[in-house]
Coordinates of C-alpha atoms in Angstrom, one line a residue:
X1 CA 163.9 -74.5 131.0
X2 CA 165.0 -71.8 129.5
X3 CA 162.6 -68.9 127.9
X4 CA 162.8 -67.8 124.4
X5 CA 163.6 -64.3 124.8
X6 CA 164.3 -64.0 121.4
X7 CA 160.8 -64.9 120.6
X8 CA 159.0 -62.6 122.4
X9 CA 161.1 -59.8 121.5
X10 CA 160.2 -60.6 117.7
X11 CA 156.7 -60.6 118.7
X12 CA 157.1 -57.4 120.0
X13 CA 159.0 -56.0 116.9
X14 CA 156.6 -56.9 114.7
X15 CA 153.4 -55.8 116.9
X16 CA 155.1 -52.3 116.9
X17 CA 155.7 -52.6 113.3
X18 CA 152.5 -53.5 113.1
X19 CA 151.0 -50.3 115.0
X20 CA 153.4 -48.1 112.8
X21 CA 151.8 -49.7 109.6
X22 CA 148.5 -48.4 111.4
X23 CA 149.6 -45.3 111.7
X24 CA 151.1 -44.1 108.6
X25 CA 147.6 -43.6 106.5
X26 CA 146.4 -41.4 109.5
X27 CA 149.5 -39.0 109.7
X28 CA 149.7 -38.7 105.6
X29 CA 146.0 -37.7 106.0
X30 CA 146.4 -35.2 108.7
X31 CA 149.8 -33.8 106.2
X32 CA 147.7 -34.1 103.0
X33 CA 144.6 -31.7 105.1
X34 CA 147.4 -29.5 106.6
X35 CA 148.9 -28.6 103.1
X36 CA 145.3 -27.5 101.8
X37 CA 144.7 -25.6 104.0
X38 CA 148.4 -23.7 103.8
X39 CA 147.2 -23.6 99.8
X40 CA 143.8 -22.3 101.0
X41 CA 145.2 -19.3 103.0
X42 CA 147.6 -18.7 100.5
X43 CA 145.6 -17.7 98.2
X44 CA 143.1 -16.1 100.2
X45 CA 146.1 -13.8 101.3
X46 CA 147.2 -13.6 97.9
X47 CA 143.6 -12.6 96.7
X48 CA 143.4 -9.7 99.8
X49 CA 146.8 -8.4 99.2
X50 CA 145.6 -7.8 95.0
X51 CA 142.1 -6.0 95.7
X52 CA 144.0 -4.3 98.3
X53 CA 146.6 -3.2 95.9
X54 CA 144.1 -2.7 93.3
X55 CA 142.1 -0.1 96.1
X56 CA 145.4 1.6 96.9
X57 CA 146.0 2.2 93.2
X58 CA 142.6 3.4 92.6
X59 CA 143.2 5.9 95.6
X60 CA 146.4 7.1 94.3
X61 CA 144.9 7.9 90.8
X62 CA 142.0 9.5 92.2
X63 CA 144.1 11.8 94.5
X64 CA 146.9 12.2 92.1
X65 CA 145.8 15.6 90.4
X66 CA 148.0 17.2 88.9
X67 CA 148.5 21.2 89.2
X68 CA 147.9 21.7 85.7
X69 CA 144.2 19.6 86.6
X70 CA 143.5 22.6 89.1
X71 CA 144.6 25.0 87.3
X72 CA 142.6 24.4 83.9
X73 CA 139.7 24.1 86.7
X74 CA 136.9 26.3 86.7
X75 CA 136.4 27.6 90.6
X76 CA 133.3 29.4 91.3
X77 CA 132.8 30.8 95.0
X78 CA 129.8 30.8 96.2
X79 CA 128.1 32.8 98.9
X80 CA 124.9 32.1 100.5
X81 CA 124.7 35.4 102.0
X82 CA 124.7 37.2 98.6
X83 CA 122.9 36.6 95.4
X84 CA 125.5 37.7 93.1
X85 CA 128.8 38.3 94.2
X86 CA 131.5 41.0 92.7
X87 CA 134.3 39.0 92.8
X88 CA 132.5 36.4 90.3
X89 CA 133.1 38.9 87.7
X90 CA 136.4 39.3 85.9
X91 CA 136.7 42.7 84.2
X92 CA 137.0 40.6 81.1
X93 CA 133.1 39.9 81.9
X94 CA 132.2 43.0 81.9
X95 CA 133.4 45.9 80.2
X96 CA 132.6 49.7 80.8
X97 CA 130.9 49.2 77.3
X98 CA 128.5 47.5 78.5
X99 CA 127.3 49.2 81.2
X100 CA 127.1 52.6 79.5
X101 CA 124.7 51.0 76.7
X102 CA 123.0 49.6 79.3
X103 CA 121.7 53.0 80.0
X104 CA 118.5 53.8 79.3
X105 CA 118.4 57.5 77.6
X106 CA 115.3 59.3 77.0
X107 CA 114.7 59.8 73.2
X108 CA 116.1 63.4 72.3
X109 CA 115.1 62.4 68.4
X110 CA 112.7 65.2 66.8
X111 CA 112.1 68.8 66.3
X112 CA 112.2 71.0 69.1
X113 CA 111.2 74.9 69.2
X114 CA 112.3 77.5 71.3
X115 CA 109.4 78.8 73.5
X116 CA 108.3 81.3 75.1
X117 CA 110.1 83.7 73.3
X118 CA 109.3 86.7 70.6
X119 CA 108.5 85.1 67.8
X120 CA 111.7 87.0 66.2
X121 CA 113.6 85.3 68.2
X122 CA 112.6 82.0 67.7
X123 CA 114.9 79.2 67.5
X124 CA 114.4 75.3 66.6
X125 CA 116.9 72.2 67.5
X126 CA 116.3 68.9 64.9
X127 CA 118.1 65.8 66.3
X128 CA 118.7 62.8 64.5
X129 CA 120.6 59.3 64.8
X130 CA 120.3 58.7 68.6
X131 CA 122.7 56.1 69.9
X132 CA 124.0 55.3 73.3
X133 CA 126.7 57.6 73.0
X134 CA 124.9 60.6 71.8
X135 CA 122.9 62.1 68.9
X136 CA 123.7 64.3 65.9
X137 CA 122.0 67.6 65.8
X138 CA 120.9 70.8 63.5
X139 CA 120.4 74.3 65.2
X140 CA 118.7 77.0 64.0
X141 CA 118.3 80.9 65.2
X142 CA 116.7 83.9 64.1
X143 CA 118.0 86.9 65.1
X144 CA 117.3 90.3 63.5
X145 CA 115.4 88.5 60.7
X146 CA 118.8 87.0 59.8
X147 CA 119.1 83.0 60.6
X148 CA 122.6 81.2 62.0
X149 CA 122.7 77.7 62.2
X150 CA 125.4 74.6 63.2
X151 CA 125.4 71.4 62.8
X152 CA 126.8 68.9 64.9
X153 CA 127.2 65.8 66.9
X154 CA 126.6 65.9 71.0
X155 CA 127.5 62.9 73.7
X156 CA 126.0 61.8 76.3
X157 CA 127.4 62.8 80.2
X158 CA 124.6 61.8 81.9
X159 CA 121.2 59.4 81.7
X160 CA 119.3 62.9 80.2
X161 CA 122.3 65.5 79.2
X162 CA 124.3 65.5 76.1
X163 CA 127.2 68.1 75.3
X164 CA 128.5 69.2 72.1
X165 CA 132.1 71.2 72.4
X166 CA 133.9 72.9 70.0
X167 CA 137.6 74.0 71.3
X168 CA 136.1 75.6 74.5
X169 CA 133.0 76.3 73.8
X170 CA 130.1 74.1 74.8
X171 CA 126.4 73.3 74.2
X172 CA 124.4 71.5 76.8
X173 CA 121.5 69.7 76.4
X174 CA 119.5 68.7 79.1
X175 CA 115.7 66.4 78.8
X176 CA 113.2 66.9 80.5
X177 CA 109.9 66.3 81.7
X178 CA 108.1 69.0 79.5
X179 CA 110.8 70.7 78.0
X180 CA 114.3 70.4 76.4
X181 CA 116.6 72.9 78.3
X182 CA 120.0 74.1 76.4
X183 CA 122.2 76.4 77.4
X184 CA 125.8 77.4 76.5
X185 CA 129.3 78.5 77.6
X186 CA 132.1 80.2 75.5
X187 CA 131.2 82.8 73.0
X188 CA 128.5 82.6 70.2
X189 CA 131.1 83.1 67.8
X190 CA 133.6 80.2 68.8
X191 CA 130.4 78.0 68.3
X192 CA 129.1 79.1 64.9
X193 CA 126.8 81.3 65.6
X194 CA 126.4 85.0 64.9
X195 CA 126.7 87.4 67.8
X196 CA 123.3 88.3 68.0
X197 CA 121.7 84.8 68.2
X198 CA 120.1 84.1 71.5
X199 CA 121.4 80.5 72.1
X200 CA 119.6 79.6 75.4
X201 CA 116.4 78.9 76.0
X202 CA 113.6 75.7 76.7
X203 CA 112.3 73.9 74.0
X204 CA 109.4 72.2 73.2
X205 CA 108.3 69.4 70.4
X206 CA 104.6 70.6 70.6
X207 CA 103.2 74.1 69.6
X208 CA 105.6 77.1 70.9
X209 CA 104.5 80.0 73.4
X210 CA 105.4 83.6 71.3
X211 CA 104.9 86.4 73.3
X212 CA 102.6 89.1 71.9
X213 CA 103.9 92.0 70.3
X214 CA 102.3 95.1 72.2
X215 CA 100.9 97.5 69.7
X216 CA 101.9 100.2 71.9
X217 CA 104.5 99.5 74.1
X218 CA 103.8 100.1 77.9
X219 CA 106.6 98.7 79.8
X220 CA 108.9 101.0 82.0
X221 CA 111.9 99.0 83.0
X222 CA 111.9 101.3 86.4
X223 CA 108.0 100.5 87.3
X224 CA 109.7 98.8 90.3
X225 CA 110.4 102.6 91.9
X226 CA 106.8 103.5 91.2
X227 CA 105.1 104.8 94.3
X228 CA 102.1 102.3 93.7
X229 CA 104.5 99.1 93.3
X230 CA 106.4 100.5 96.7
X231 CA 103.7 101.0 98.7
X232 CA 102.6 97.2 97.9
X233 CA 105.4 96.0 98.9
X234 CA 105.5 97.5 102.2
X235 CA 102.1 96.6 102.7
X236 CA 102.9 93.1 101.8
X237 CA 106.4 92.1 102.6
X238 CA 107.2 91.2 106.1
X239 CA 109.7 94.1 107.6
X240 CA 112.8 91.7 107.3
X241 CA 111.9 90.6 103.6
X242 CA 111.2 94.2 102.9
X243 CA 114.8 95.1 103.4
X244 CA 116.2 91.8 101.8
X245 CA 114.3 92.9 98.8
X246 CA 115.9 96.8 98.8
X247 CA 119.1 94.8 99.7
X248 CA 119.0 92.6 96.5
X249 CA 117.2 95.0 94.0
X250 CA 120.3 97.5 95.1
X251 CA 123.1 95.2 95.0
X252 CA 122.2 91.9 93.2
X253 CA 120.3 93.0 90.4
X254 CA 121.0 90.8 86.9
X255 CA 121.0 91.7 83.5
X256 CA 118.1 90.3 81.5
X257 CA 118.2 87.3 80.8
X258 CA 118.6 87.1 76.8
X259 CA 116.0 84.4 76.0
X260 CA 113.1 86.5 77.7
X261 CA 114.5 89.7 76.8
X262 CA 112.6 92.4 75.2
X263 CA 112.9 96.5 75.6
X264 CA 110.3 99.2 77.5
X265 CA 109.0 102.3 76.1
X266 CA 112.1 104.2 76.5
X267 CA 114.6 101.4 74.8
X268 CA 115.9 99.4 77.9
X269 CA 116.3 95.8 77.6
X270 CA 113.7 94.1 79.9
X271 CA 112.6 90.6 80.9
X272 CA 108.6 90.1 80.3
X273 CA 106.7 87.4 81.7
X274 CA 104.4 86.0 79.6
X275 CA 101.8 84.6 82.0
X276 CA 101.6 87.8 83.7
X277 CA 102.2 90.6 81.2
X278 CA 104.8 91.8 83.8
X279 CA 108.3 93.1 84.1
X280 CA 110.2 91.0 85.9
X281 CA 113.5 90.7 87.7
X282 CA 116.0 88.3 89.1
X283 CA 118.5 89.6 91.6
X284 CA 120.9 87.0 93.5
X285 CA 123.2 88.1 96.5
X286 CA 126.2 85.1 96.6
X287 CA 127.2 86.7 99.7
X288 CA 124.1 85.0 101.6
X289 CA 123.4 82.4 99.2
X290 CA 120.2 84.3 97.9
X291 CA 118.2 84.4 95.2
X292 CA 115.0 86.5 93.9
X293 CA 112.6 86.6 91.1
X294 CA 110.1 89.6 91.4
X295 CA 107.3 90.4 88.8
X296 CA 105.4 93.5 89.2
X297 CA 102.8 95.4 87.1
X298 CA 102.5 99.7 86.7
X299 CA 99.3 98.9 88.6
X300 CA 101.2 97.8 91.7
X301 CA 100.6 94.1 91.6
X302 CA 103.6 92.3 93.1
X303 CA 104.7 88.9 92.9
X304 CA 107.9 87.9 94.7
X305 CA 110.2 84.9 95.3
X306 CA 113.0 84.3 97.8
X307 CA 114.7 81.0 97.8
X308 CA 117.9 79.9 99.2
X309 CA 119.5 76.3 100.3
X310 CA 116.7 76.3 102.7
X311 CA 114.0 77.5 102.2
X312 CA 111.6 79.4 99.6
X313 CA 109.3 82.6 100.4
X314 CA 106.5 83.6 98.2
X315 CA 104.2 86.9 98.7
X316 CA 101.9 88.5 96.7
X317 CA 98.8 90.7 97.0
X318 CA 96.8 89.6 93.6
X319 CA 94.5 87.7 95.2
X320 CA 93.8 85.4 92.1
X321 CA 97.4 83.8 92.9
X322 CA 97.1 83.8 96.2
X323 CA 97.2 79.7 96.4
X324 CA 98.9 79.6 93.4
X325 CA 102.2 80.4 92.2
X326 CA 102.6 82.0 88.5
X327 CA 104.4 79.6 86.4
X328 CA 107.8 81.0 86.5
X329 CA 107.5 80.9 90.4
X330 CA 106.6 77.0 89.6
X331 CA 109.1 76.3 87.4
X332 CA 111.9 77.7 89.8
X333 CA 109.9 75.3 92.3
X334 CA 110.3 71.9 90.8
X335 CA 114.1 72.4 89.7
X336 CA 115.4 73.3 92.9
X337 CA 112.8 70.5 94.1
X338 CA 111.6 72.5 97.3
X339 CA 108.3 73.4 98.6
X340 CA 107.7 77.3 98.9
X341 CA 106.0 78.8 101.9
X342 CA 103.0 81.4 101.2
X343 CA 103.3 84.7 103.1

């Protein structure tokens, strides 16, 4: 009997079709999952790649400064090691103006007298309209009982010195402590003043020292070579100082000097101290660097000064200044700022 083939191959056919009908929801499924997820990490990539983008952008702009940006740019340096540094200055910042008003000057305003001094031969400095560059100034002399006077404007050089020039002459004008010290260069006339007027001298703004006229005139310009002034000063100068002073008095002798200058019995111009009621002398020897002030009375009381670069020598045999210096020895003292030695 023969088999239907044919039969069981339809079956066949059909239970395969059958499984492939099965199949088809399942693998259209699986497709539909598979293109989500594509879409899914699309745009995830897509979303990265935008905020990345964006960040680069962000960077770029932020580093993209231009030279013109740095330029316009105010740099300060900074040191730690230093609380204010030089180079943080331009000379724009500060000008040389501002640090000469920055200095502080002593007030020069007011009257000032000439002291110690003859009373005819007073003198007296008014100064006015003080700024930082200097003052103007009025300056009166008597001379001869005739006055000479200028008027004028100085500058400051220094914290306490002012100068007033005219061609080249000059005034100086120097502050301080106790006293206003002027003194000149160039000749009297050149200034404005009248040949006779004694320009230099201290000055004070309180009451002025006048020496006293003598009613009868005891001072002898040569008391130095008097036999009781010698013999004092050999008694009291060391041997060495003893020939420094025969040395100086021989070969550095000055000239008066014209603010303290006055004339002995017999007409000589002579300097007078006024403490003292002395004659006194200044003698300097350049060729040793030395200087010397020496007072001395016609009763053979001695007072003498030696002073160099290093050091300053004081004698005397008045016992009442034996621990203390007169005050022209004192003043000589503080402006040359040393510390004298007492023999």
């Amino acid at each position: 009997m023969a088999r239907n083939t044919n039969g069981y191959r339809n079956s066949g056919r059909r239970s395969a079709a059958n499984q492939n009908q099965g199949c088809l929801p399942s693998l259209a499924v699986t497709a539909l999952a598979v293109f989500i997820g594509t879409v899914i990490l699309f745009v995830a990539a897509f979303s990265m790649l935008n905020n990345g983008g964006k960040k680069t952008a962000d960077t770029s702009s932020a580093q993209n400064i231009s030279n013109t940006d740095i330029s316009s740019a105010t740099i300060v340096p900074f040191d730690d090691t230093d609380d204010v540094s030089s180079d943080e200055f331009s000379s724009e910042e500060i000008s040389s103006d501002d640090v000469s008003s920055a200095v502080n000057h002593p007030s020069f305003k007011g009257t000032w007298q000439k002291t110690d001094v003859y009373e005819t031969a007073k003198a007296a400095i008014t100064i006015s309209n003080q700024t930082d560059d200097g003052f103007d100034f009025t300056f009166k002399i008597w001379a001869n009982s005739k006055t000479s006077s200028i008027s004028g404007t100085a500058s400051f050089t220094k914290e306490k010195v002012a100068v007033y020039k005219k061609g080249t002459a000059s005034i100086n004008f120097e502050y301080g402590t106790k006293y206003l010290s002027v003194y000149h260069s160039g000749s009297n006339s050149a200034l404005g003043f009248s040949s006779a007027a004694v320009i230099d001298g201290k000055f004070t703004k309180g009451t002025p020292n006048y020496y006293k006229a003598e009613e009868t005139n005891t001072y002898d310009y040569d008391v130095y070579k008097s036999d009781a002034v010698v013999k004092a000063l050999k008694a009291t100068l060391s041997a060495n100082d003893y020939e420094l002073y025969q040395e100086m008095m021989s070969k550095g002798l000055k000239s008066p000097i014209p603010y303290e200058r006055t004339v002995d019995k017999n007409g000589k111009k002579i300097n007078v101290d006024s403490e003292l009621n002395c004659v006194k002398y200044y003698a300097n020897l350049n060729t040793i660097g030395m200087d010397m002030i020496f007072i001395c009375s016609n009763s053979g009381k001695i007072y003498v000064l030696f002073y160099d670069a290093e050091e300053m020598r004081y004698y005397t045999n008045d016992k009442n200044y034996a621990s203390k210096m007169p005050k022209a020895f004192q003043t000589t003292a503080e402006s040359t700022g040393m510390t004298p030695i007492y023999k």
